C-alpha cells in the first residue's frame, strides 16, 4: 500500500503520544496535546487512504502543522524558538535507506519529515490519476497541479527549514539538500510529461513537442546526476571486493 502506483515509498514513523505529564499543565494545554495526537494520526491515515483527495490532504496537513507550530515558534511572535521544540523525540525512515529510521529530538525535524510525506502523497496521487485509462482533460490538469504542489513543498522545505535543523541530515537521507533538489527536479520533469502528452493529443507542431521532450530529458539527467552523488564503492577487506553502497 505504501508504494501505490509510484516508485518512491512513503516514509514510516513511530507513534507519538504528546503526553507531557508534569511539564504541560491545565486543560487548554492538554487539549492542544490531544489535538496534536489525533491530527497527526489522521494525517498518517490519509497517506494510505485511496479515497483521499487533495482537499482532504490539505485540510489534514494544515490542521496538524498549525498545531505543531506551537512547538517550534514562540507564542509571543518573537524571533526566539519555542521552549517545547526539543521536548519530543521523532523517528522517521528514509525513502532510499530501507526501514532503518533516523531520529531527532526536534519539532523542526518532524515538520520537515511530515511535510516530505505530504509532498510524496501528491506525487502518488498524480501517478494514480495518470495511470487511468482515457484520462480526461480535467484529470490531466489535476495531475499537473499535484506535481507542481509537490515540487513547491519540497522546495519550501529545502529553502526555509533544512537550515534550521540542529543536527544536519546525513548524506543520502531524505532531508539532505541534494536529495530534496533531486525530488524537486523529478516533479518538474513528470509535470512536463503531462504537457508533452497534451501537446501530442492536440497535434501541436513536432518541433515544439521535440523541444519539450528534450527539456524533460535534461530534467531527468540532472536529477540522475544528483542521485549518483549519494552512492559510492567501498573496499570490503573481508570479501576482498569493492562493494556498491
Tab-separated table of C-alpha atoms in Angstrom:
chain	number	residue	atom	x	y	z
A	1	UNK	CA	0.000	0.000	0.000
A	2	UNK	CA	2.833	2.448	0.782
A	3	UNK	CA	4.075	2.173	-2.814
A	4	UNK	CA	0.693	2.674	-4.502
A	5	UNK	CA	1.339	3.379	-8.184
A	6	UNK	CA	4.512	5.400	-7.652
A	7	UNK	CA	8.071	4.132	-7.267
A	8	UNK	CA	9.056	6.083	-4.140
A	9	UNK	CA	7.849	4.625	-0.819
A	10	UNK	CA	6.260	6.771	1.831
A	11	UNK	CA	8.283	7.479	4.949
A	12	UNK	CA	7.300	5.455	8.023
A	13	UNK	CA	7.250	6.910	11.520
A	14	UNK	CA	6.907	5.833	15.141
A	15	UNK	CA	3.753	6.795	17.086
A	16	UNK	CA	3.926	9.979	19.169
A	17	UNK	CA	1.748	10.347	22.273
A	18	UNK	CA	2.383	14.053	23.027
A	19	UNK	CA	1.862	13.265	26.721
A	20	UNK	CA	3.980	15.543	28.911
A	21	UNK	CA	2.840	14.882	32.469
A	22	UNK	CA	4.315	17.367	34.903
A	23	UNK	CA	5.590	19.590	32.107
A	24	UNK	CA	2.411	20.855	30.480
A	25	UNK	CA	-0.498	21.512	32.832
A	26	UNK	CA	-4.007	22.867	32.526
A	27	UNK	CA	-7.000	21.831	30.396
A	28	UNK	CA	-6.136	24.132	27.469
A	29	UNK	CA	-2.617	22.723	27.132
A	30	UNK	CA	-3.900	19.164	27.485
A	31	UNK	CA	-6.459	19.844	24.745
A	32	UNK	CA	-3.732	21.067	22.380
A	33	UNK	CA	-1.653	17.940	23.011
A	34	UNK	CA	-4.702	15.752	22.441
A	35	UNK	CA	-5.471	17.576	19.198
A	36	UNK	CA	-1.848	17.160	18.109
A	37	UNK	CA	-2.017	13.430	18.710
A	38	UNK	CA	-5.302	12.972	16.848
A	39	UNK	CA	-4.429	15.284	13.933
A	40	UNK	CA	-1.090	13.509	13.435
A	41	UNK	CA	-2.802	10.117	13.447
A	42	UNK	CA	-5.417	11.387	10.990
A	43	UNK	CA	-2.791	12.717	8.586
A	44	UNK	CA	-0.861	9.439	8.681
A	45	UNK	CA	-4.065	7.510	7.942
A	46	UNK	CA	-4.805	9.627	4.876
A	47	UNK	CA	-1.421	8.857	3.317
A	48	UNK	CA	-2.607	5.319	2.563
A	49	UNK	CA	-6.322	6.036	2.076
A	50	UNK	CA	-7.252	5.580	-1.587
A	51	UNK	CA	-10.342	7.752	-1.118
A	52	UNK	CA	-8.263	10.755	-0.022
A	53	UNK	CA	-8.251	13.732	-2.384
A	54	UNK	CA	-6.152	16.944	-2.388
A	55	UNK	CA	-8.776	18.883	-0.432
A	56	UNK	CA	-8.787	16.282	2.354
A	57	UNK	CA	-4.991	16.142	2.399
A	58	UNK	CA	-4.627	19.927	2.575
A	59	UNK	CA	-7.151	20.187	5.399
A	60	UNK	CA	-5.478	17.456	7.465
A	61	UNK	CA	-1.974	18.813	6.830
A	62	UNK	CA	-2.989	22.380	7.716
A	63	UNK	CA	-4.613	21.134	10.931
A	64	UNK	CA	-1.521	19.280	12.107
A	65	UNK	CA	1.099	21.808	11.017
A	66	UNK	CA	-0.781	24.732	12.589
A	67	UNK	CA	-0.698	22.932	15.957
A	68	UNK	CA	2.913	21.815	15.543
A	69	UNK	CA	3.979	25.448	15.073
A	70	UNK	CA	3.436	25.902	18.816
A	71	UNK	CA	6.351	23.527	19.379
A	72	UNK	CA	8.592	25.485	17.007
A	73	UNK	CA	7.829	29.196	17.245
A	74	UNK	CA	7.456	31.329	20.344
A	75	UNK	CA	3.863	32.377	21.022
A	76	UNK	CA	4.851	35.993	21.659
A	77	UNK	CA	5.870	36.296	17.974
A	78	UNK	CA	9.481	36.995	18.899
A	79	UNK	CA	12.372	35.590	16.915
A	80	UNK	CA	13.087	33.065	19.644
A	81	UNK	CA	12.067	29.432	19.258
A	82	UNK	CA	9.500	27.689	21.427
A	83	UNK	CA	10.723	26.150	24.683
A	84	UNK	CA	8.932	22.969	23.601
A	85	UNK	CA	10.945	22.468	20.415
A	86	UNK	CA	13.233	19.780	21.866
A	87	UNK	CA	10.805	18.064	24.242
A	88	UNK	CA	9.791	15.197	21.932
A	89	UNK	CA	11.832	12.609	20.041
A	90	UNK	CA	10.633	11.800	16.495
A	91	UNK	CA	11.592	8.826	14.332
A	92	UNK	CA	11.248	8.582	10.559
A	93	UNK	CA	12.543	6.226	7.896
A	94	UNK	CA	14.051	7.485	4.634
A	95	UNK	CA	12.811	6.733	1.124
A	96	UNK	CA	16.216	5.497	-0.073
A	97	UNK	CA	17.532	3.907	3.133
A	98	UNK	CA	15.141	0.995	3.730
A	99	UNK	CA	13.479	0.696	7.130
A	100	UNK	CA	16.365	1.980	9.265
A	101	UNK	CA	14.948	5.114	10.940
A	102	UNK	CA	16.535	8.459	11.669
A	103	UNK	CA	15.675	10.102	14.980
A	104	UNK	CA	15.952	13.651	16.253
A	105	UNK	CA	14.548	15.314	19.345
A	106	UNK	CA	13.438	18.347	17.380
A	107	UNK	CA	9.992	19.529	16.258
A	108	UNK	CA	11.561	21.017	13.106
A	109	UNK	CA	12.681	17.510	12.132
A	110	UNK	CA	9.054	16.392	12.497
A	111	UNK	CA	7.788	19.338	10.440
A	112	UNK	CA	10.178	18.609	7.573
A	113	UNK	CA	9.660	14.836	7.654
A	114	UNK	CA	5.877	15.058	7.688
A	115	UNK	CA	5.958	17.750	5.006
A	116	UNK	CA	8.145	15.473	2.901
A	117	UNK	CA	5.486	12.758	3.179
A	118	UNK	CA	2.753	15.202	2.165
A	119	UNK	CA	4.749	16.061	-0.960
A	120	UNK	CA	5.228	12.363	-1.708
A	121	UNK	CA	1.482	11.835	-1.367
A	122	UNK	CA	0.843	14.433	-4.083
A	123	UNK	CA	3.241	12.604	-6.424
A	124	UNK	CA	1.433	9.340	-5.730
A	125	UNK	CA	-1.960	10.950	-6.261
A	126	UNK	CA	-0.755	12.366	-9.579
A	127	UNK	CA	0.635	8.991	-10.636
A	128	UNK	CA	-2.609	7.237	-9.727
A	129	UNK	CA	-4.637	9.660	-11.848
A	130	UNK	CA	-2.179	9.485	-14.742
A	131	UNK	CA	-2.381	5.693	-14.747
A	132	UNK	CA	-6.106	5.675	-15.531
A	133	UNK	CA	-7.355	4.706	-18.965
A	134	UNK	CA	-8.898	7.511	-21.024
A	135	UNK	CA	-7.775	10.258	-18.668
A	136	UNK	CA	-9.844	13.431	-19.085
A	137	UNK	CA	-8.514	16.928	-19.647
A	138	UNK	CA	-9.526	17.959	-16.119
A	139	UNK	CA	-7.736	14.927	-14.682
A	140	UNK	CA	-4.613	15.765	-16.686
A	141	UNK	CA	-4.710	19.276	-15.245
A	142	UNK	CA	-5.079	17.770	-11.759
A	143	UNK	CA	-2.015	15.583	-12.359
A	144	UNK	CA	-0.009	18.630	-13.432
A	145	UNK	CA	-1.269	20.689	-10.475
A	146	UNK	CA	-0.456	17.945	-7.947
A	147	UNK	CA	3.101	17.590	-9.227
A	148	UNK	CA	3.599	21.362	-9.034
A	149	UNK	CA	2.325	21.338	-5.443
A	150	UNK	CA	4.717	18.504	-4.579
A	151	UNK	CA	7.657	20.371	-6.114
A	152	UNK	CA	6.658	23.507	-4.218
A	153	UNK	CA	6.556	21.659	-0.892
A	154	UNK	CA	9.969	20.069	-1.466
A	155	UNK	CA	11.361	23.481	-2.467
A	156	UNK	CA	9.884	25.187	0.611
A	157	UNK	CA	11.331	22.551	2.941
A	158	UNK	CA	14.744	22.844	1.312
A	159	UNK	CA	14.887	26.637	1.316
A	160	UNK	CA	13.053	27.530	4.538
A	161	UNK	CA	13.517	24.716	7.065
A	162	UNK	CA	16.505	22.444	6.366
A	163	UNK	CA	18.990	25.046	7.609
A	164	UNK	CA	17.127	25.234	10.947
A	165	UNK	CA	17.925	21.623	11.876
A	166	UNK	CA	20.319	21.389	14.811
A	167	UNK	CA	21.607	18.041	13.534
A	168	UNK	CA	22.310	18.199	9.775
A	169	UNK	CA	20.984	15.311	7.698
A	170	UNK	CA	23.457	12.598	6.735
A	171	UNK	CA	24.324	12.149	3.077
A	172	UNK	CA	21.657	10.135	1.278
A	173	UNK	CA	18.959	10.843	3.864
A	174	UNK	CA	15.695	12.434	2.750
A	175	UNK	CA	16.476	15.750	4.410
A	176	UNK	CA	19.839	16.141	2.676
A	177	UNK	CA	19.625	19.203	0.412
A	178	UNK	CA	20.799	17.467	-2.762
A	179	UNK	CA	18.243	14.689	-2.422
A	180	UNK	CA	15.474	17.245	-1.937
A	181	UNK	CA	16.699	19.016	-5.072
A	182	UNK	CA	16.512	15.713	-6.967
A	183	UNK	CA	12.886	15.282	-5.874
A	184	UNK	CA	12.077	18.839	-6.975
A	185	UNK	CA	13.524	18.213	-10.428
A	186	UNK	CA	11.762	14.849	-10.700
A	187	UNK	CA	8.410	16.528	-10.020
A	188	UNK	CA	9.160	19.207	-12.621
A	189	UNK	CA	10.047	16.551	-15.189
A	190	UNK	CA	6.927	14.495	-14.532
A	191	UNK	CA	4.738	17.609	-14.728
A	192	UNK	CA	6.277	18.401	-18.099
A	193	UNK	CA	5.460	14.883	-19.297
A	194	UNK	CA	1.813	15.841	-18.848
A	195	UNK	CA	2.407	18.911	-21.017
A	196	UNK	CA	4.024	16.738	-23.707
A	197	UNK	CA	1.121	14.288	-23.692
A	198	UNK	CA	-1.330	17.164	-24.037
A	199	UNK	CA	0.700	18.670	-26.910
A	200	UNK	CA	0.669	15.334	-28.754
A	201	UNK	CA	-3.064	14.959	-28.219
A	202	UNK	CA	-3.712	18.450	-29.604
A	203	UNK	CA	-1.417	17.731	-32.574
A	204	UNK	CA	0.954	20.614	-31.903
A	205	UNK	CA	3.965	21.130	-34.148
A	206	UNK	CA	6.516	18.290	-33.971
A	207	UNK	CA	9.270	20.825	-33.316
A	208	UNK	CA	7.517	22.069	-30.174
A	209	UNK	CA	6.950	18.531	-28.903
A	210	UNK	CA	10.578	17.618	-29.581
A	211	UNK	CA	11.780	20.701	-27.700
A	212	UNK	CA	9.612	19.822	-24.691
A	213	UNK	CA	10.847	16.224	-24.758
A	214	UNK	CA	14.465	17.386	-24.915
A	215	UNK	CA	13.957	19.729	-21.960
A	216	UNK	CA	12.247	16.952	-19.983
A	217	UNK	CA	15.112	14.554	-20.678
A	218	UNK	CA	17.526	17.176	-19.374
A	219	UNK	CA	15.494	17.407	-16.159
A	220	UNK	CA	15.815	13.657	-15.607
A	221	UNK	CA	19.536	13.695	-16.402
A	222	UNK	CA	20.082	16.490	-13.900
A	223	UNK	CA	18.182	14.579	-11.199
A	224	UNK	CA	20.109	11.428	-12.071
A	225	UNK	CA	23.456	13.166	-11.644
A	226	UNK	CA	22.393	14.367	-8.208
A	227	UNK	CA	21.427	10.829	-7.207
A	228	UNK	CA	24.763	9.369	-8.347
A	229	UNK	CA	26.460	11.504	-5.695
A	230	UNK	CA	24.707	9.508	-2.967
A	231	UNK	CA	26.312	6.197	-3.863
A	232	UNK	CA	29.900	5.015	-3.874
A	233	UNK	CA	32.123	1.958	-3.967
A	234	UNK	CA	33.904	0.854	-0.781
A	235	UNK	CA	36.621	-1.757	-0.339
A	236	UNK	CA	35.471	-4.599	1.935
A	237	UNK	CA	38.587	-6.319	3.372
A	238	UNK	CA	36.626	-9.380	4.493
A	239	UNK	CA	35.449	-10.166	0.967
A	240	UNK	CA	38.423	-8.543	-0.817
A	241	UNK	CA	35.994	-6.859	-3.217
A	242	UNK	CA	34.617	-3.412	-3.972
A	243	UNK	CA	31.024	-3.209	-2.707
A	244	UNK	CA	28.469	-0.763	-4.137
A	245	UNK	CA	26.644	1.284	-1.455
